CSV table of N, CA and C in Angstrom, one decimal:
chain,number,residue,atom,x,y,z
T,3,MET,N,12.5,13.6,-15.8
T,3,MET,CA,12.9,13.0,-14.4
T,3,MET,C,12.1,14.0,-13.1
T,4,ASN,N,12.0,15.4,-13.6
T,4,ASN,CA,11.5,15.9,-12.7
T,4,ASN,C,10.1,15.7,-12.3
T,5,LEU,N,9.0,15.1,-13.0
T,5,LEU,CA,7.8,14.8,-12.9
T,5,LEU,C,8.0,13.5,-11.9
T,6,THR,N,8.7,12.6,-12.1
T,6,THR,CA,8.8,11.2,-11.6
T,6,THR,C,9.6,11.6,-9.9
T,7,HIS,N,10.2,12.7,-10.0
T,7,HIS,CA,10.7,13.1,-9.2
T,7,HIS,C,9.8,13.7,-8.0
T,8,ARG,N,8.8,14.6,-8.1
T,8,ARG,CA,7.8,14.8,-7.5
T,8,ARG,C,7.1,13.9,-6.9
T,9,ARG,N,6.9,13.2,-8.0
T,9,ARG,CA,5.4,12.1,-7.3
T,9,ARG,C,6.6,11.2,-6.5
T,10,ALA,N,7.7,10.9,-6.4
T,10,ALA,CA,8.3,9.7,-5.6
T,10,ALA,C,8.5,10.6,-4.3
T,11,TYR,N,9.0,11.9,-4.7
T,11,TYR,CA,8.9,12.6,-3.3
T,11,TYR,C,7.8,12.7,-2.5
T,12,ALA,N,6.5,13.0,-3.2
T,12,ALA,CA,5.6,13.4,-2.4
T,12,ALA,C,4.9,11.5,-1.8
T,13,LEU,N,5.1,10.9,-2.3
T,13,LEU,CA,4.6,9.3,-2.0
T,13,LEU,C,5.9,9.4,-0.8
T,14,ALA,N,7.0,9.3,-0.8
T,14,ALA,CA,8.2,9.1,0.2
T,14,ALA,C,7.6,10.1,1.7
T,15,PHE,N,7.2,11.2,1.1
T,15,PHE,CA,6.9,12.0,2.2
T,15,PHE,C,5.9,11.6,3.1
T,16,ARG,N,4.6,11.1,2.0
T,16,ARG,CA,3.5,10.7,2.7
T,16,ARG,C,3.6,9.8,3.6
T,17,LEU,N,4.7,8.5,3.6
T,17,LEU,CA,5.0,7.6,4.0
T,17,LEU,C,5.8,7.9,5.2
T,18,VAL,N,6.8,9.0,5.2
T,18,VAL,CA,8.1,9.0,6.2
T,18,VAL,C,7.7,10.2,7.2
T,19,ARG,N,6.9,11.1,6.6
T,19,ARG,CA,6.5,12.6,7.2
T,19,ARG,C,7.5,13.3,7.6
T,20,ASP,N,8.5,13.1,7.2
T,20,ASP,CA,9.8,13.9,7.6
T,20,ASP,C,10.5,14.4,6.2
T,21,ARG,N,10.7,15.9,5.8
T,21,ARG,CA,11.4,16.1,4.9
T,21,ARG,C,12.4,15.7,4.1
T,22,TYR,N,13.5,15.6,5.3
T,22,TYR,CA,14.8,15.1,5.1
T,22,TYR,C,14.7,13.5,5.1
T,23,GLU,N,14.0,12.9,5.7
T,23,GLU,CA,13.7,11.1,5.7
T,23,GLU,C,13.3,11.2,4.1
T,24,ALA,N,12.4,11.7,3.6
T,24,ALA,CA,11.8,11.6,2.5
T,24,ALA,C,12.9,11.6,1.3
T,25,GLU,N,13.6,12.9,1.5
T,25,GLU,CA,14.7,13.3,0.3
T,25,GLU,C,15.9,11.9,0.3
T,26,ASP,N,16.1,11.2,1.6
T,26,ASP,CA,17.2,10.4,2.0
T,26,ASP,C,16.3,9.1,1.1
T,27,VAL,N,14.8,8.7,1.2
T,27,VAL,CA,14.4,7.6,0.7
T,27,VAL,C,14.6,7.7,-1.0
T,28,VAL,N,14.2,9.0,-1.3
T,28,VAL,CA,13.9,9.0,-2.9
T,28,VAL,C,15.4,9.0,-3.6
T,29,GLN,N,16.2,9.6,-2.7
T,29,GLN,CA,17.6,9.3,-3.1
T,29,GLN,C,17.8,7.8,-3.4
T,30,GLU,N,18.1,7.0,-2.4
T,30,GLU,CA,18.2,5.6,-2.4
T,30,GLU,C,17.1,5.1,-3.2
T,31,ALA,N,16.0,5.0,-3.4
T,31,ALA,CA,15.0,5.0,-4.7
T,31,ALA,C,15.5,5.0,-5.7
T,32,TYR,N,16.2,6.0,-6.3
T,32,TYR,CA,16.5,6.3,-7.4
T,32,TYR,C,17.7,5.6,-8.2
T,33,LEU,N,18.7,5.4,-7.0
T,33,LEU,CA,19.9,4.2,-6.9
T,33,LEU,C,19.5,2.6,-7.2
T,34,ARG,N,18.0,2.6,-6.6
T,34,ARG,CA,17.7,1.2,-6.4
T,34,ARG,C,17.0,0.9,-8.1
T,35,MET,N,16.8,1.8,-8.4
T,35,MET,CA,16.0,2.0,-9.9
T,35,MET,C,16.9,2.0,-11.0
T,36,PHE,N,17.9,3.0,-10.7
T,36,PHE,CA,19.2,2.7,-11.8
T,36,PHE,C,19.8,1.6,-12.0
T,37,ARG,N,19.9,1.1,-10.8
T,37,ARG,CA,20.4,-0.7,-10.5
T,37,ARG,C,19.7,-1.5,-11.6
T,38,GLY,N,18.2,-1.1,-10.9
T,38,GLY,CA,17.1,-2.3,-11.5
T,38,GLY,C,16.9,-2.1,-12.9
T,39,LEU,N,17.4,-0.9,-13.7
T,39,LEU,CA,16.7,-0.5,-14.9
T,39,LEU,C,16.7,-1.6,-15.9
T,40,ALA,N,18.0,-2.3,-16.1
T,40,ALA,CA,18.5,-3.5,-17.2
T,40,ALA,C,17.2,-4.6,-16.9
T,41,GLY,N,17.1,-4.7,-15.6
T,41,GLY,CA,15.9,-5.6,-15.3
T,41,GLY,C,14.8,-5.5,-15.4
T,42,PHE,N,14.3,-4.1,-15.7
T,42,PHE,CA,13.1,-3.6,-15.7
T,42,PHE,C,11.8,-4.3,-17.0
T,43,ARG,N,11.2,-5.0,-16.5
T,43,ARG,CA,10.2,-5.7,-17.8
T,43,ARG,C,9.1,-5.0,-17.8
T,44,GLU,N,8.8,-4.5,-19.0
T,44,GLU,CA,7.9,-3.8,-19.4
T,44,GLU,C,6.5,-4.5,-19.3
T,45,GLU,N,6.3,-5.3,-18.5
T,45,GLU,CA,5.2,-5.7,-18.2
T,45,GLU,C,4.2,-4.9,-17.2
T,46,ALA,N,4.8,-4.1,-16.4
T,46,ALA,CA,3.8,-3.0,-15.6
T,46,ALA,C,4.7,-1.7,-16.5
T,47,ARG,N,3.5,-1.0,-16.0
T,47,ARG,CA,3.9,0.4,-16.5
T,47,ARG,C,5.1,1.0,-15.0
T,48,PHE,N,5.7,1.9,-16.0
T,48,PHE,CA,7.2,2.4,-15.4
T,48,PHE,C,7.0,3.0,-14.0
T,49,GLU,N,5.7,3.9,-14.0
T,49,GLU,CA,5.4,4.4,-12.8
T,49,GLU,C,4.8,3.4,-11.4
T,50,THR,N,4.1,2.6,-11.9
T,50,THR,CA,4.0,1.8,-10.9
T,50,THR,C,5.3,0.7,-10.2
T,51,TRP,N,6.3,0.2,-11.2
T,51,TRP,CA,7.4,0.0,-10.7
T,51,TRP,C,8.3,1.0,-9.8
T,52,MET,N,8.3,2.2,-9.9
T,52,MET,CA,8.8,3.1,-9.4
T,52,MET,C,8.2,3.3,-7.9
T,53,HIS,N,6.6,3.4,-8.3
T,53,HIS,CA,6.1,3.3,-6.7
T,53,HIS,C,6.6,2.4,-5.8
T,54,ARG,N,6.6,1.3,-6.4
T,54,ARG,CA,6.9,-0.2,-5.6
T,54,ARG,C,8.6,0.1,-5.1
T,55,ILE,N,9.2,0.7,-5.5
T,55,ILE,CA,10.4,1.1,-5.0
T,55,ILE,C,10.5,1.9,-4.1
T,56,VAL,N,10.0,3.0,-4.3
T,56,VAL,CA,9.8,4.2,-3.6
T,56,VAL,C,9.3,3.8,-2.1
T,57,VAL,N,8.2,2.5,-1.8
T,57,VAL,CA,7.3,2.2,-1.2
T,57,VAL,C,8.1,1.2,-0.3
T,58,ASN,N,8.6,0.6,-1.2
T,58,ASN,CA,9.6,-0.6,-0.3
T,58,ASN,C,11.0,0.2,0.5
T,59,THR,N,11.4,1.3,0.0
T,59,THR,CA,12.3,2.1,0.2
T,59,THR,C,12.0,2.7,1.5
T,60,ALA,N,10.8,3.5,1.5
T,60,ALA,CA,10.2,4.3,2.6
T,60,ALA,C,9.8,3.3,3.7
T,61,LEU,N,9.6,2.0,3.5
T,61,LEU,CA,9.1,1.2,4.7
T,61,LEU,C,10.4,0.5,4.9
T,62,ASN,N,11.1,0.1,4.6
T,62,ASN,CA,12.6,-0.4,4.9
T,62,ASN,C,13.0,0.8,6.0
T,63,ASP,N,13.0,2.0,5.4
T,63,ASP,CA,13.6,3.3,6.4
T,63,ASP,C,12.9,3.1,7.6
T,64,LEU,N,11.7,3.1,7.5
T,64,LEU,CA,10.6,3.5,9.0
T,64,LEU,C,11.0,2.3,9.7
T,65,ARG,N,11.3,1.1,9.3
T,65,ARG,CA,11.3,-0.3,10.1
T,65,ARG,C,12.9,-0.2,10.4
T,66,ARG,N,13.8,0.7,9.8
T,66,ARG,CA,15.5,0.8,10.1
T,66,ARG,C,15.2,1.4,11.6
T,67,ARG,N,14.3,2.8,11.6
T,67,ARG,CA,14.5,3.8,12.3
T,67,ARG,C,13.3,3.4,13.4
T,68,GLY,N,12.7,2.1,13.6
T,68,GLY,CA,11.9,1.7,14.3
T,68,GLY,C,10.7,2.8,14.8
T,69,ARG,N,10.0,3.2,13.6
T,69,ARG,CA,9.2,4.3,13.8
T,69,ARG,C,8.7,4.3,12.8
T,70,PHE,N,6.9,4.7,12.9
T,70,PHE,CA,6.2,4.8,11.8
T,70,PHE,C,5.9,6.3,11.1
T,71,GLY,N,6.0,6.4,10.1
T,71,GLY,CA,5.5,7.8,9.2
T,71,GLY,C,4.0,8.1,9.5
T,72,GLU,N,3.9,9.6,9.1
T,72,GLU,CA,2.3,10.0,8.9
T,72,GLU,C,1.8,9.7,7.3
T,73,VAL,N,0.8,10.0,7.1
T,73,VAL,CA,0.8,10.2,5.6
T,73,VAL,C,0.1,12.1,5.5
T,74,MET,N,0.6,12.1,4.3
T,74,MET,CA,-0.3,13.5,4.4
T,74,MET,C,-0.5,13.8,2.7
T,75,ASP,N,-1.5,14.4,2.3
T,75,ASP,CA,-1.5,14.6,1.2
T,75,ASP,C,-1.3,15.9,0.7
T,76,ASP,N,-0.5,16.2,0.2
T,76,ASP,CA,0.2,17.3,-0.4
T,76,ASP,C,0.2,17.6,-2.2
T,77,GLU,N,-0.6,16.9,-2.5
T,77,GLU,CA,-0.8,17.0,-4.2
T,77,GLU,C,-1.4,18.3,-4.2
T,78,ILE,N,-1.1,19.0,-5.2
T,78,ILE,CA,-1.7,20.1,-5.8
T,78,ILE,C,-3.0,19.7,-6.6
T,79,SER,N,-4.1,20.2,-6.2
T,79,SER,CA,-5.2,20.3,-6.6
T,79,SER,C,-5.9,21.6,-7.2
T,80,ASP,N,-7.2,21.5,-7.6
T,80,ASP,CA,-7.9,22.7,-8.4
T,80,ASP,C,-7.9,23.5,-7.1
T,81,ALA,N,-7.3,25.0,-7.3
T,81,ALA,CA,-7.6,25.7,-6.1
T,81,ALA,C,-9.2,26.0,-5.5
T,82,PRO,N,-9.6,26.1,-4.8
T,82,PRO,CA,-10.5,26.2,-4.1
T,82,PRO,C,-11.4,28.1,-4.5
T,83,ALA,N,-12.5,28.0,-3.9
T,83,ALA,CA,-13.2,29.4,-4.2
T,83,ALA,C,-12.4,30.1,-2.6
T,84,PRO,N,-12.3,31.5,-2.7
T,84,PRO,CA,-11.6,32.0,-1.5
T,84,PRO,C,-12.6,31.8,-0.2
T,85,ASP,N,-13.8,31.6,-0.5
T,85,ASP,CA,-14.8,31.5,0.8
T,85,ASP,C,-14.5,30.3,1.1
T,86,ARG,N,-14.2,29.2,0.6
T,86,ARG,CA,-13.9,27.8,1.0
T,86,ARG,C,-12.5,27.3,1.6
T,87,VAL,N,-11.7,28.5,1.2
T,87,VAL,CA,-10.2,28.0,1.7
T,87,VAL,C,-10.2,27.4,2.9
T,88,GLU,N,-10.3,28.2,4.0
T,88,GLU,CA,-10.4,28.1,5.5
T,88,GLU,C,-11.3,26.9,5.8
T,89,GLN,N,-12.3,26.5,5.1
T,89,GLN,CA,-12.8,25.1,5.2
T,89,GLN,C,-12.3,24.0,4.8
T,90,ARG,N,-11.7,24.3,4.1
T,90,ARG,CA,-10.9,23.0,3.0
T,90,ARG,C,-9.6,23.1,3.9
T,91,VAL,N,-8.9,24.2,4.5
T,91,VAL,CA,-7.8,23.7,5.4
T,91,VAL,C,-8.4,23.0,6.5
T,92,VAL,N,-9.5,23.2,7.4
T,92,VAL,CA,-10.0,22.3,8.3
T,92,VAL,C,-10.2,21.2,8.2
T,93,GLU,N,-10.8,20.9,7.0
T,93,GLU,CA,-10.9,19.2,6.6
T,93,GLU,C,-9.9,18.7,6.6
T,94,ARG,N,-8.8,19.1,5.5
T,94,ARG,CA,-7.7,19.0,5.3
T,94,ARG,C,-6.9,18.4,6.7
T,95,ASP,N,-6.9,19.3,7.6
T,95,ASP,CA,-6.2,18.9,8.8
T,95,ASP,C,-6.8,17.9,9.5
T,96,ALA,N,-8.1,17.9,9.6
T,96,ALA,CA,-8.8,16.7,10.2
T,96,ALA,C,-8.4,15.5,9.4
T,97,LEU,N,-8.5,15.2,8.2
T,97,LEU,CA,-8.0,14.2,7.4
T,97,LEU,C,-6.6,13.8,7.9
T,98,GLU,N,-5.7,14.7,8.1
T,98,GLU,CA,-4.6,14.3,8.0
T,98,GLU,C,-4.3,13.9,9.6
T,99,ARG,N,-5.0,14.5,10.8
T,99,ARG,CA,-4.5,13.9,11.9
T,99,ARG,C,-5.5,12.5,11.9
T,100,GLY,N,-6.6,12.3,11.2
T,100,GLY,CA,-7.1,11.0,11.5
T,100,GLY,C,-6.3,9.7,10.4
T,101,LEU,N,-6.0,10.2,9.7
T,101,LEU,CA,-4.6,9.5,8.6
T,101,LEU,C,-3.4,8.9,9.7
T,102,ALA,N,-3.0,10.0,10.2
T,102,ALA,CA,-1.8,9.9,11.3
T,102,ALA,C,-2.1,9.0,12.8
T,103,ALA,N,-3.7,9.3,12.9
T,103,ALA,CA,-4.0,7.9,14.1
T,103,ALA,C,-4.0,6.7,13.6
T,104,LEU,N,-4.5,6.2,12.2
T,104,LEU,CA,-4.3,4.8,12.0
T,104,LEU,C,-3.0,4.1,12.2
T,105,PRO,N,-3.2,3.0,12.5
T,105,PRO,CA,-2.1,1.9,12.2
T,105,PRO,C,-1.2,2.4,10.7
T,106,ALA,N,0.1,2.0,11.1
T,106,ALA,CA,0.8,2.0,9.9
T,106,ALA,C,0.6,1.2,8.7
T,107,GLY,N,-0.2,0.3,8.9
T,107,GLY,CA,-0.2,-1.0,7.8
T,107,GLY,C,-1.7,-0.3,7.2
T,108,GLN,N,-2.5,0.3,7.8
T,108,GLN,CA,-3.7,0.5,7.5
T,108,GLN,C,-3.8,1.7,6.7
T,109,ARG,N,-2.7,2.7,7.6
T,109,ARG,CA,-2.5,4.1,6.7
T,109,ARG,C,-1.8,3.9,5.3
T,110,THR,N,-0.8,2.7,5.3
T,110,THR,CA,0.1,2.8,3.9
T,110,THR,C,-0.9,2.2,2.7
T,111,VAL,N,-1.7,1.0,3.0
T,111,VAL,CA,-2.7,0.7,1.9
T,111,VAL,C,-4.0,1.7,2.0
T,112,ILE,N,-3.9,2.3,2.5
T,112,ILE,CA,-5.4,3.8,2.1
T,112,ILE,C,-4.7,4.6,1.5
T,113,VAL,N,-3.4,5.0,1.5
T,113,VAL,CA,-2.8,6.0,0.5
T,113,VAL,C,-2.4,5.4,-0.7
T,114,LEU,N,-1.9,3.9,-0.7
T,114,LEU,CA,-1.6,3.5,-2.2
T,114,LEU,C,-2.6,3.1,-2.8
T,115,LYS,N,-3.8,3.3,-2.2
T,115,LYS,CA,-5.2,2.5,-2.9
T,115,LYS,C,-5.8,3.8,-3.4
T,116,ASP,N,-6.2,4.9,-2.4
T,116,ASP,CA,-7.1,6.0,-2.7
T,116,ASP,C,-6.2,7.4,-3.0
T,117,VAL,N,-4.8,7.4,-2.9
T,117,VAL,CA,-4.4,8.3,-3.5
T,117,VAL,C,-3.5,8.0,-4.8
T,118,TYR,N,-2.8,6.8,-4.9
T,118,TYR,CA,-2.2,6.6,-5.9
T,118,TYR,C,-2.9,5.3,-6.6
T,119,GLY,N,-3.7,5.0,-6.4
T,119,GLY,CA,-4.8,4.0,-7.4
T,119,GLY,C,-4.3,3.1,-7.7
T,120,LEU,N,-3.6,2.3,-6.6
T,120,LEU,CA,-3.1,1.1,-7.1
T,120,LEU,C,-4.1,0.2,-7.1
T,121,SER,N,-4.1,-1.1,-7.2
T,121,SER,CA,-5.2,-2.2,-7.1
T,121,SER,C,-4.7,-2.9,-5.9
T,122,CYS,N,-5.5,-3.8,-5.3
T,122,CYS,CA,-5.3,-4.5,-4.4
T,122,CYS,C,-4.3,-5.2,-4.5
T,123,ARG,N,-4.1,-6.1,-5.7
T,123,ARG,CA,-3.4,-7.2,-6.2
T,123,ARG,C,-2.0,-6.3,-6.1
T,124,GLU,N,-1.9,-5.2,-6.8
T,124,GLU,CA,-0.8,-4.3,-6.7
T,124,GLU,C,-0.1,-4.0,-5.5
T,125,ILE,N,-1.1,-3.6,-4.4
T,125,ILE,CA,-0.3,-3.2,-2.9
T,125,ILE,C,0.0,-4.5,-2.5
T,126,GLY,N,-0.7,-5.3,-2.5
T,126,GLY,CA,-0.2,-7.0,-2.0
T,126,GLY,C,1.3,-7.3,-2.1
T,127,ARG,N,1.5,-7.2,-3.6
T,127,ARG,CA,2.7,-7.4,-4.1
T,127,ARG,C,3.5,-6.4,-3.6
T,128,GLU,N,3.7,-5.2,-3.2
T,128,GLU,CA,4.5,-4.3,-2.8
T,128,GLU,C,4.5,-4.7,-1.4
T,129,LEU,N,3.5,-5.1,-0.8
T,129,LEU,CA,3.9,-5.2,0.9
T,129,LEU,C,3.9,-6.5,1.4
T,130,GLY,N,4.0,-7.5,0.2
T,130,GLY,CA,4.5,-8.9,0.7
T,130,GLY,C,3.2,-9.6,1.6
T,131,ILE,N,1.9,-9.1,1.1
T,131,ILE,CA,0.6,-9.9,2.0
T,131,ILE,C,-0.2,-10.1,0.9
T,132,GLN,N,-1.0,-11.1,1.0
T,132,GLN,CA,-2.6,-11.4,0.1
T,132,GLN,C,-3.3,-10.5,-0.2
T,133,GLU,N,-3.8,-10.6,-1.1
T,133,GLU,CA,-5.0,-9.6,-1.7
T,133,GLU,C,-6.0,-9.4,-0.5
T,134,GLY,N,-6.6,-10.5,-0.2
T,134,GLY,CA,-7.2,-10.2,0.9
T,134,GLY,C,-7.0,-9.8,1.8
T,135,ALA,N,-5.9,-9.6,2.3
T,135,ALA,CA,-5.5,-8.9,3.5
T,135,ALA,C,-5.6,-7.6,3.4
T,136,VAL,N,-5.3,-7.2,2.0
T,136,VAL,CA,-5.3,-5.7,1.8
T,136,VAL,C,-6.6,-5.1,2.0
T,137,LYS,N,-7.2,-6.2,1.0
T,137,LYS,CA,-8.7,-5.6,1.0
T,137,LYS,C,-9.4,-5.5,2.6
T,138,VAL,N,-8.9,-6.5,3.4
T,138,VAL,CA,-9.4,-6.1,4.8
T,138,VAL,C,-8.9,-5.1,5.6
T,139,ARG,N,-7.5,-5.0,5.5
T,139,ARG,CA,-7.1,-3.6,5.8
T,139,ARG,C,-7.7,-2.5,5.2
T,140,LEU,N,-7.8,-2.1,4.1
T,140,LEU,CA,-8.7,-1.2,3.7
T,140,LEU,C,-10.0,-1.1,3.9
T,141,HIS,N,-10.8,-2.1,4.2
T,141,HIS,CA,-12.1,-2.1,4.7
T,141,HIS,C,-11.9,-1.4,6.2
T,142,ARG,N,-11.0,-1.8,6.9
T,142,ARG,CA,-10.7,-1.6,7.9
T,142,ARG,C,-10.2,-0.2,8.2
T,143,ALA,N,-9.3,0.4,7.5
T,143,ALA,CA,-8.7,1.6,7.6
T,143,ALA,C,-9.8,2.4,7.4
T,144,ARG,N,-10.6,2.2,6.3
T,144,ARG,CA,-11.5,3.2,5.9
T,144,ARG,C,-13.0,3.7,7.0
T,145,LYS,N,-13.0,2.5,7.8
T,145,LYS,CA,-14.1,2.3,8.8
T,145,LYS,C,-13.6,3.5,9.7
T,146,ARG,N,-12.2,3.0,10.3
T,146,ARG,CA,-12.2,3.9,11.4
T,146,ARG,C,-11.6,5.0,11.3
T,147,LEU,N,-11.2,5.5,9.7
T,147,LEU,CA,-11.2,6.5,9.2
T,147,LEU,C,-12.3,7.5,9.4
T,148,ARG,N,-13.7,7.1,8.9
T,148,ARG,CA,-14.7,7.5,9.3
T,148,ARG,C,-15.3,7.6,10.6
T,149,GLU,N,-14.9,6.8,11.3
T,149,GLU,CA,-15.4,6.9,13.0
T,149,GLU,C,-14.3,8.0,13.5
T,150,LEU,N,-13.1,8.5,13.3
T,150,LEU,CA,-12.3,9.7,13.7
T,150,LEU,C,-13.1,10.9,13.2
T,151,LEU,N,-13.3,10.5,12.0
T,151,LEU,CA,-13.5,12.2,11.3
T,151,LEU,C,-15.2,12.5,11.7
T,152,SER,N,-16.2,11.6,11.9
T,152,SER,CA,-17.6,11.8,12.1
T,152,SER,C,-17.4,12.1,13.9
T,153,ASP,N,-16.6,11.8,14.7
T,153,ASP,CA,-16.8,11.9,16.1
T,153,ASP,C,-16.5,13.2,16.4
T,154,GLY,N,-15.8,13.8,15.7
T,154,GLY,CA,-15.3,15.4,15.7
T,154,GLY,C,-14.3,15.3,16.4
T,155,ARG,N,-13.4,14.5,16.9
T,155,ARG,CA,-12.5,14.7,17.5
T,155,ARG,C,-11.5,15.3,16.9
T,156,PHE,N,-11.0,15.7,15.6
T,156,PHE,CA,-10.3,16.4,15.2
T,156,PHE,C,-10.8,18.1,14.9
T,157,ASP,N,-12.1,17.9,14.8
T,157,ASP,CA,-12.6,19.5,14.4
T,157,ASP,C,-11.9,20.6,15.3
T,158,GLY,N,-11.4,21.9,14.7
T,158,GLY,CA,-11.3,22.9,15.2
T,158,GLY,C,-9.8,22.8,15.9
T,159,GLU,N,-8.9,21.7,16.1
T,159,GLU,CA,-8.0,21.5,16.1
T,159,GLU,C,-6.9,22.1,15.6
T,160,VAL,N,-5.9,23.1,15.7
T,160,VAL,CA,-4.9,23.5,14.6
T,160,VAL,C,-3.7,22.8,15.2
């Protein structure tokens, strides 16, 4: 459970961008998973099913609160060389600010696709939209993110 909790929390936090809200989202998602476990069909991987529940719970929370969360990549990666730490922090900050500047729909698809590796079809099912709409949002999100990062708007801002 510890491994699934870390992943569920990281996903919830990326979407709602508040530690306490993310904890509430994960708790609600686990309740939903527990209630729905008997109906879990092993047609999909458990992790995909869990992600879907966490995303739906987070999006419902955001809709209920009438606001949109920001996305943040907080997964542990290989430690960079000491001389690159500062540059990585600046790049990560710029990426976070760029992601935060995207509309919620674009931000959500880019996180689900590029961070969690879901297919466009899976994302469409989770969000209740057509696969083609996911591809359009993803294309627009990546294009807009490139524009935001290439114009230097977020460089040097801390």
